[in-house]
Amino acid sequence: MSSLLAPALADGVRLHADGLPGLVETNLEASQAWLAIGGRPALLYAYNNRVPGSALEARPGEILRINFKNSLPEDTNLHFHGLHVPPIGNADNAFLMIPPGESYTYEVSIPVNHPAGTFWIHPHIHGKTARQVSRGLALPLLIRGDLDQIPAIGRAPESVLVLQDFNLDASGYPVEPLGPALIQGREGSLITTNGLVNPSIPITAGGLVRLHLVNASSSRFYLLQMEHHPLIQIASSGGGLASSRSLDQLLLAPGERVQVIITGSLAAGSYRLLALPYAQTGMGMMGSRTVSGAPATVLATLIYEGHETSPVGMPGSLVPVTRLPAPARVRTFVLGQGMGRGMGASMTSFTINGLTFDPTRVDTSVRLGDVEDWEFINASMMDHPMHIHTNPFQIVNGNGDAENAWRDIVTVPASGRVKIRMQFLDYIGKTFYHCHILDHEDLGMMAVLAINS
Ligand SMILES: [Cu+2]
């Protein structure tokens, strides 16, 4: 069993003079390669020959420059998932397509007030995103800041756990799903954590471990549970929470990230981090997502090693989370499923307000600075984890208040509805909102948002 320690950082170069913004610069190559995954050889897509890619780190106020080379046999690009950065030019611009063999320099300025959190980089090429991500393209990106400055959290040993699933044939070639599997969203039978099956996470009795969990699977939900230990959530996909919350189970949708603290409250032993059986759609089960009788998947194992002489407590309050004011406008978005036109008569499509994705169309225009509520109404029989680029959002509760946490993904349950609130700050330009079951995105469930001055 391999042990996970601190995140392995990519071979980045950090130039930082006092009083000047830092520059984090790294070379990144996407290529197809035979690599070991879950202990067996497989033909994967990789960043710098690693699956998942090695974590990058940057701080608010810094510039992240990535000298990117596409050595894949097809177009690709980079999306800086969850970052509040420009969606245009050579920043988080998912309209870009980098052809095979070409290089491109991405440069993303992290604003000085950007929240600390766990983000990630992945391809965002409409029609190819599910295939490229499911073959391994994922790279964690940690923004360091307020949350890391809380002593108990900043000093805790940490691991970034990237959860990926792979569908491979006996020879290690990726298997492309057909019809029904595309509708459900592809799920692979080989489930890995940082490319390994069941790695170990060391913990000291009386100490803490901080885990950054990244769901880099193209469609799979993970219902997480740590045996005999609560998951103490300190961050959601948009950054730190106002106060920690102790959970028995935590659902991580495709694309979503959380940070949790595990306290070494026991003396010795090993305890499994599990993905409990979970039915993605709940079809025919009246909304129930739990599956009785199915086995849980072991994602990693927490192993006690040694004893902390001065036990560490968890702080109650964490980072300030500003609640957004009442919205200037409320919009509704109906999530649907139908037979696609122009995609082959037998092909299912996924729609937002009745339309499949068209990069030349603007679906929603908003004004910079405005606060809006968006209600997603799910008219389909499948759950859809909806992701909005560029600006984070808060969930609006039943009483009309906004949740005290930032996110960039919210799961809209089959036949259900969810309202979110966001403010369009700092950046104008065209950006995207879409389902993060990436096969749904590729089958049309994506739209263009124009943020105007
Ligand atoms: Cu979906």
mmCIF file of C-alpha atoms in Angstrom, residues 199-410:
data_model
loop_
_atom_site.group_PDB
_atom_site.id
_atom_site.type_symbol
_atom_site.label_atom_id
_atom_site.label_comp_id
_atom_site.label_asym_id
_atom_site.label_seq_id
_atom_site.Cartn_x
_atom_site.Cartn_y
_atom_site.Cartn_z
ATOM 1 C CA PRO A 199 -3.468 4.212 -0.710
ATOM 2 C CA SER A 200 -2.858 4.881 2.971
ATOM 3 C CA ILE A 201 -3.189 8.180 4.835
ATOM 4 C CA PRO A 202 -1.054 8.396 7.980
ATOM 5 C CA ILE A 203 -2.485 10.084 11.082
ATOM 6 C CA THR A 204 -1.150 10.534 14.605
ATOM 7 C CA ALA A 205 -3.324 9.827 17.630
ATOM 8 C CA GLY A 206 -4.389 13.219 18.958
ATOM 9 C CA GLY A 207 -3.384 14.945 15.714
ATOM 10 C CA LEU A 208 -5.229 16.191 12.643
ATOM 11 C CA VAL A 209 -5.088 15.378 8.958
ATOM 12 C CA ARG A 210 -6.381 17.778 6.316
ATOM 13 C CA LEU A 211 -7.740 16.247 3.124
ATOM 14 C CA HIS A 212 -8.480 18.078 -0.127
ATOM 15 C CA LEU A 213 -10.928 15.828 -1.987
ATOM 16 C CA VAL A 214 -11.269 16.408 -5.730
ATOM 17 C CA ASN A 215 -13.897 14.556 -7.741
ATOM 18 C CA ALA A 216 -12.148 14.427 -11.116
ATOM 19 C CA SER A 217 -14.388 11.645 -12.442
ATOM 20 C CA SER A 218 -16.433 12.525 -15.491
ATOM 21 C CA SER A 219 -19.765 11.263 -14.095
ATOM 22 C CA ARG A 220 -19.395 9.394 -10.823
ATOM 23 C CA PHE A 221 -20.777 10.739 -7.529
ATOM 24 C CA TYR A 222 -18.916 9.745 -4.349
ATOM 25 C CA LEU A 223 -20.880 9.376 -1.102
ATOM 26 C CA LEU A 224 -17.963 9.638 1.311
ATOM 27 C CA GLN A 225 -17.655 8.194 4.795
ATOM 28 C CA MET A 226 -14.650 7.587 7.064
ATOM 29 C CA GLU A 227 -15.096 4.609 9.365
ATOM 30 C CA HIS A 228 -15.451 5.668 13.015
ATOM 31 C CA HIS A 229 -14.394 9.252 12.236
ATOM 32 C CA PRO A 230 -16.599 12.203 11.326
ATOM 33 C CA LEU A 231 -15.691 14.234 8.240
ATOM 34 C CA ILE A 232 -15.182 17.760 9.565
ATOM 35 C CA GLN A 233 -15.823 19.923 6.528
ATOM 36 C CA ILE A 234 -13.862 23.186 6.431
ATOM 37 C CA ALA A 235 -14.235 24.164 2.770
ATOM 38 C CA SER A 236 -16.714 23.721 -0.061
ATOM 39 C CA SER A 237 -15.952 24.082 -3.762
ATOM 40 C CA GLY A 238 -15.783 27.883 -3.509
ATOM 41 C CA GLY A 239 -13.471 28.112 -0.479
ATOM 42 C CA GLY A 240 -13.523 28.073 3.304
ATOM 43 C CA LEU A 241 -16.731 27.755 5.321
ATOM 44 C CA ALA A 242 -17.703 30.288 7.972
ATOM 45 C CA SER A 243 -17.587 27.479 10.516
ATOM 46 C CA SER A 244 -16.668 23.831 10.335
ATOM 47 C CA ARG A 245 -19.360 21.188 10.271
ATOM 48 C CA SER A 246 -19.112 17.577 11.348
ATOM 49 C CA LEU A 247 -20.635 15.090 8.910
ATOM 50 C CA ASP A 248 -21.185 11.355 8.934
ATOM 51 C CA GLN A 249 -21.448 11.307 5.120
ATOM 52 C CA LEU A 250 -20.583 13.783 2.409
ATOM 53 C CA LEU A 251 -21.700 13.658 -1.223
ATOM 54 C CA LEU A 252 -19.141 14.812 -3.770
ATOM 55 C CA ALA A 253 -20.642 15.472 -7.211
ATOM 56 C CA PRO A 254 -18.569 15.281 -10.412
ATOM 57 C CA GLY A 255 -16.249 18.290 -10.516
ATOM 58 C CA GLU A 256 -16.843 19.154 -6.873
ATOM 59 C CA ARG A 257 -14.173 19.602 -4.195
ATOM 60 C CA VAL A 258 -14.255 19.792 -0.418
ATOM 61 C CA GLN A 259 -11.710 20.052 2.341
ATOM 62 C CA VAL A 260 -12.194 17.980 5.470
ATOM 63 C CA ILE A 261 -10.275 17.549 8.701
ATOM 64 C CA ILE A 262 -9.989 14.118 10.282
ATOM 65 C CA THR A 263 -9.178 14.186 13.976
ATOM 66 C CA GLY A 264 -7.055 11.364 15.340
ATOM 67 C CA SER A 265 -9.549 10.703 18.096
ATOM 68 C CA LEU A 266 -8.715 7.012 18.391
ATOM 69 C CA ALA A 267 -5.468 5.472 19.610
ATOM 70 C CA ALA A 268 -4.505 2.992 16.928
ATOM 71 C CA GLY A 269 -5.740 0.949 14.021
ATOM 72 C CA SER A 270 -6.709 1.478 10.403
ATOM 73 C CA TYR A 271 -9.996 2.867 9.098
ATOM 74 C CA ARG A 272 -11.311 2.951 5.573
ATOM 75 C CA LEU A 273 -12.366 6.018 3.601
ATOM 76 C CA LEU A 274 -15.372 4.634 1.757
ATOM 77 C CA ALA A 275 -17.494 5.573 -1.217
ATOM 78 C CA LEU A 276 -20.869 4.181 -0.139
ATOM 79 C CA PRO A 277 -23.108 2.686 -2.817
ATOM 80 C CA TYR A 278 -25.035 5.506 -4.440
ATOM 81 C CA ALA A 279 -27.590 5.495 -7.236
ATOM 82 C CA GLN A 280 -26.924 8.521 -9.368
ATOM 83 C CA THR A 281 -30.376 8.934 -10.800
ATOM 84 C CA GLY A 282 -32.707 7.398 -8.265
ATOM 85 C CA MET A 283 -34.849 6.322 -11.200
ATOM 86 C CA GLY A 284 -37.726 4.178 -10.061
ATOM 87 C CA MET A 285 -36.763 4.574 -6.439
ATOM 88 C CA MET A 286 -38.812 7.654 -5.589
ATOM 89 C CA GLY A 287 -35.720 9.753 -5.157
ATOM 90 C CA SER A 288 -33.806 7.370 -2.919
ATOM 91 C CA ARG A 289 -30.111 7.384 -3.745
ATOM 92 C CA THR A 290 -28.876 4.768 -1.326
ATOM 93 C CA VAL A 291 -28.448 1.204 -2.551
ATOM 94 C CA SER A 292 -28.879 -1.618 -0.098
ATOM 95 C CA GLY A 293 -26.770 -4.734 -0.495
ATOM 96 C CA ALA A 294 -24.199 -3.198 -2.865
ATOM 97 C CA PRO A 295 -20.595 -3.129 -1.665
ATOM 98 C CA ALA A 296 -18.826 0.099 -0.701
ATOM 99 C CA THR A 297 -15.621 1.081 -2.517
ATOM 100 C CA VAL A 298 -12.494 1.624 -0.419
ATOM 101 C CA LEU A 299 -10.876 4.861 -1.577
ATOM 102 C CA ALA A 300 -8.035 5.041 0.964
ATOM 103 C CA THR A 301 -7.128 3.804 4.436
ATOM 104 C CA LEU A 302 -6.381 5.989 7.454
ATOM 105 C CA ILE A 303 -3.561 4.417 9.467
ATOM 106 C CA TYR A 304 -2.558 5.509 12.962
ATOM 107 C CA GLU A 305 1.174 6.046 13.345
ATOM 108 C CA GLY A 306 2.549 7.552 16.560
ATOM 109 C CA HIS A 307 1.079 9.858 19.119
ATOM 110 C CA GLU A 308 0.720 13.626 19.273
ATOM 111 C CA THR A 309 2.105 14.880 22.567
ATOM 112 C CA SER A 310 0.120 18.130 22.516
ATOM 113 C CA PRO A 311 -3.264 17.295 20.968
ATOM 114 C CA VAL A 312 -4.636 19.846 18.513
ATOM 115 C CA GLY A 313 -8.185 21.179 18.733
ATOM 116 C CA MET A 314 -10.361 22.268 15.844
ATOM 117 C CA PRO A 315 -11.307 25.965 15.615
ATOM 118 C CA GLY A 316 -15.047 26.656 15.555
ATOM 119 C CA SER A 317 -15.168 29.640 13.209
ATOM 120 C CA LEU A 318 -13.063 29.706 10.069
ATOM 121 C CA VAL A 319 -13.243 32.472 7.441
ATOM 122 C CA PRO A 320 -15.753 35.268 6.827
ATOM 123 C CA VAL A 321 -18.368 34.397 4.202
ATOM 124 C CA THR A 322 -20.349 37.424 3.024
ATOM 125 C CA ARG A 323 -23.980 36.776 2.247
ATOM 126 C CA LEU A 324 -25.093 38.285 -1.019
ATOM 127 C CA PRO A 325 -27.834 40.948 -0.981
ATOM 128 C CA ALA A 326 -31.278 40.456 -2.529
ATOM 129 C CA PRO A 327 -31.194 39.875 -6.288
ATOM 130 C CA ALA A 328 -31.932 42.414 -9.014
ATOM 131 C CA ARG A 329 -33.429 39.639 -11.154
ATOM 132 C CA VAL A 330 -34.618 36.053 -10.944
ATOM 133 C CA ARG A 331 -34.205 33.666 -13.899
ATOM 134 C CA THR A 332 -35.321 30.097 -14.394
ATOM 135 C CA PHE A 333 -33.519 27.363 -16.277
ATOM 136 C CA VAL A 334 -35.310 24.140 -17.172
ATOM 137 C CA LEU A 335 -33.030 21.115 -17.435
ATOM 138 C CA GLY A 336 -34.379 18.626 -19.946
ATOM 139 C CA GLN A 337 -33.637 15.476 -21.825
ATOM 140 C CA GLY A 338 -34.803 14.717 -25.342
ATOM 141 C CA MET A 339 -33.986 13.322 -28.716
ATOM 142 C CA GLY A 340 -31.302 15.386 -30.382
ATOM 143 C CA ARG A 341 -31.773 17.034 -33.744
ATOM 144 C CA GLY A 342 -28.810 16.851 -36.052
ATOM 145 C CA MET A 343 -27.012 14.491 -33.736
ATOM 146 C CA GLY A 344 -28.397 11.258 -35.184
ATOM 147 C CA ALA A 345 -31.960 10.152 -34.694
ATOM 148 C CA SER A 346 -31.169 7.719 -31.924
ATOM 149 C CA MET A 347 -28.990 10.099 -29.928
ATOM 150 C CA THR A 348 -30.294 11.488 -26.678
ATOM 151 C CA SER A 349 -29.609 15.142 -26.021
ATOM 152 C CA PHE A 350 -29.586 17.126 -22.807
ATOM 153 C CA THR A 351 -30.952 20.650 -22.870
ATOM 154 C CA ILE A 352 -31.165 23.903 -20.911
ATOM 155 C CA ASN A 353 -34.428 25.751 -21.605
ATOM 156 C CA GLY A 354 -35.038 23.380 -24.507
ATOM 157 C CA LEU A 355 -31.766 24.094 -26.316
ATOM 158 C CA THR A 356 -28.543 22.196 -26.793
ATOM 159 C CA PHE A 357 -25.219 24.032 -26.663
ATOM 160 C CA ASP A 358 -24.307 26.431 -29.462
ATOM 161 C CA PRO A 359 -21.071 28.392 -28.929
ATOM 162 C CA THR A 360 -22.254 31.102 -31.351
ATOM 163 C CA ARG A 361 -25.420 31.849 -29.339
ATOM 164 C CA VAL A 362 -25.633 33.928 -26.157
ATOM 165 C CA ASP A 363 -28.203 32.278 -23.902
ATOM 166 C CA THR A 364 -28.119 34.641 -20.953
ATOM 167 C CA SER A 365 -26.912 38.253 -20.755
ATOM 168 C CA VAL A 366 -26.246 39.884 -17.403
ATOM 169 C CA ARG A 367 -24.798 43.165 -16.153
ATOM 170 C CA LEU A 368 -21.515 43.420 -14.302
ATOM 171 C CA GLY A 369 -22.170 44.066 -10.619
ATOM 172 C CA ASP A 370 -25.709 42.680 -10.575
ATOM 173 C CA VAL A 371 -26.874 40.064 -8.104
ATOM 174 C CA GLU A 372 -29.173 37.446 -9.636
ATOM 175 C CA ASP A 373 -31.042 34.405 -8.429
ATOM 176 C CA TRP A 374 -31.061 31.478 -10.831
ATOM 177 C CA GLU A 375 -33.531 28.685 -10.309
ATOM 178 C CA PHE A 376 -32.680 25.365 -11.945
ATOM 179 C CA ILE A 377 -35.799 23.274 -12.544
ATOM 180 C CA ASN A 378 -34.976 19.671 -13.348
ATOM 181 C CA ALA A 379 -37.578 18.259 -15.738
ATOM 182 C CA SER A 380 -35.528 15.146 -16.410
ATOM 183 C CA MET A 381 -35.226 11.835 -14.581
ATOM 184 C CA MET A 382 -31.537 12.317 -13.818
ATOM 185 C CA ASP A 383 -29.621 14.403 -11.317
ATOM 186 C CA HIS A 384 -27.601 17.229 -12.869
ATOM 187 C CA PRO A 385 -24.651 18.817 -11.009
ATOM 188 C CA MET A 386 -24.740 22.320 -12.488
ATOM 189 C CA HIS A 387 -21.512 24.306 -12.689
ATOM 190 C CA ILE A 388 -21.158 28.022 -13.432
ATOM 191 C CA HIS A 389 -17.854 29.459 -14.564
ATOM 192 C CA THR A 390 -16.183 32.687 -13.380
ATOM 193 C CA ASN A 391 -18.334 33.686 -10.363
ATOM 194 C CA PRO A 392 -19.067 31.527 -7.307
ATOM 195 C CA PHE A 393 -22.591 31.286 -5.916
ATOM 196 C CA GLN A 394 -24.577 30.556 -2.774
ATOM 197 C CA ILE A 395 -27.587 28.313 -2.451
ATOM 198 C CA VAL A 396 -30.805 30.150 -1.602
ATOM 199 C CA ASN A 397 -32.657 28.386 1.170
ATOM 200 C CA GLY A 398 -36.391 27.837 1.405
ATOM 201 C CA ASN A 399 -36.802 31.030 3.443
ATOM 202 C CA GLY A 400 -35.113 33.088 0.705
ATOM 203 C CA ASP A 401 -31.798 33.548 2.556
ATOM 204 C CA ALA A 402 -28.557 32.610 0.856
ATOM 205 C CA GLU A 403 -26.443 29.817 2.289
ATOM 206 C CA ASN A 404 -23.332 30.832 4.204
ATOM 207 C CA ALA A 405 -20.902 29.088 1.839
ATOM 208 C CA TRP A 406 -19.499 29.563 -1.664
ATOM 209 C CA ARG A 407 -19.767 26.923 -4.343
ATOM 210 C CA ASP A 408 -19.333 26.454 -8.062
ATOM 211 C CA ILE A 409 -21.370 23.251 -8.425
ATOM 212 C CA VAL A 410 -24.838 22.406 -7.136
#
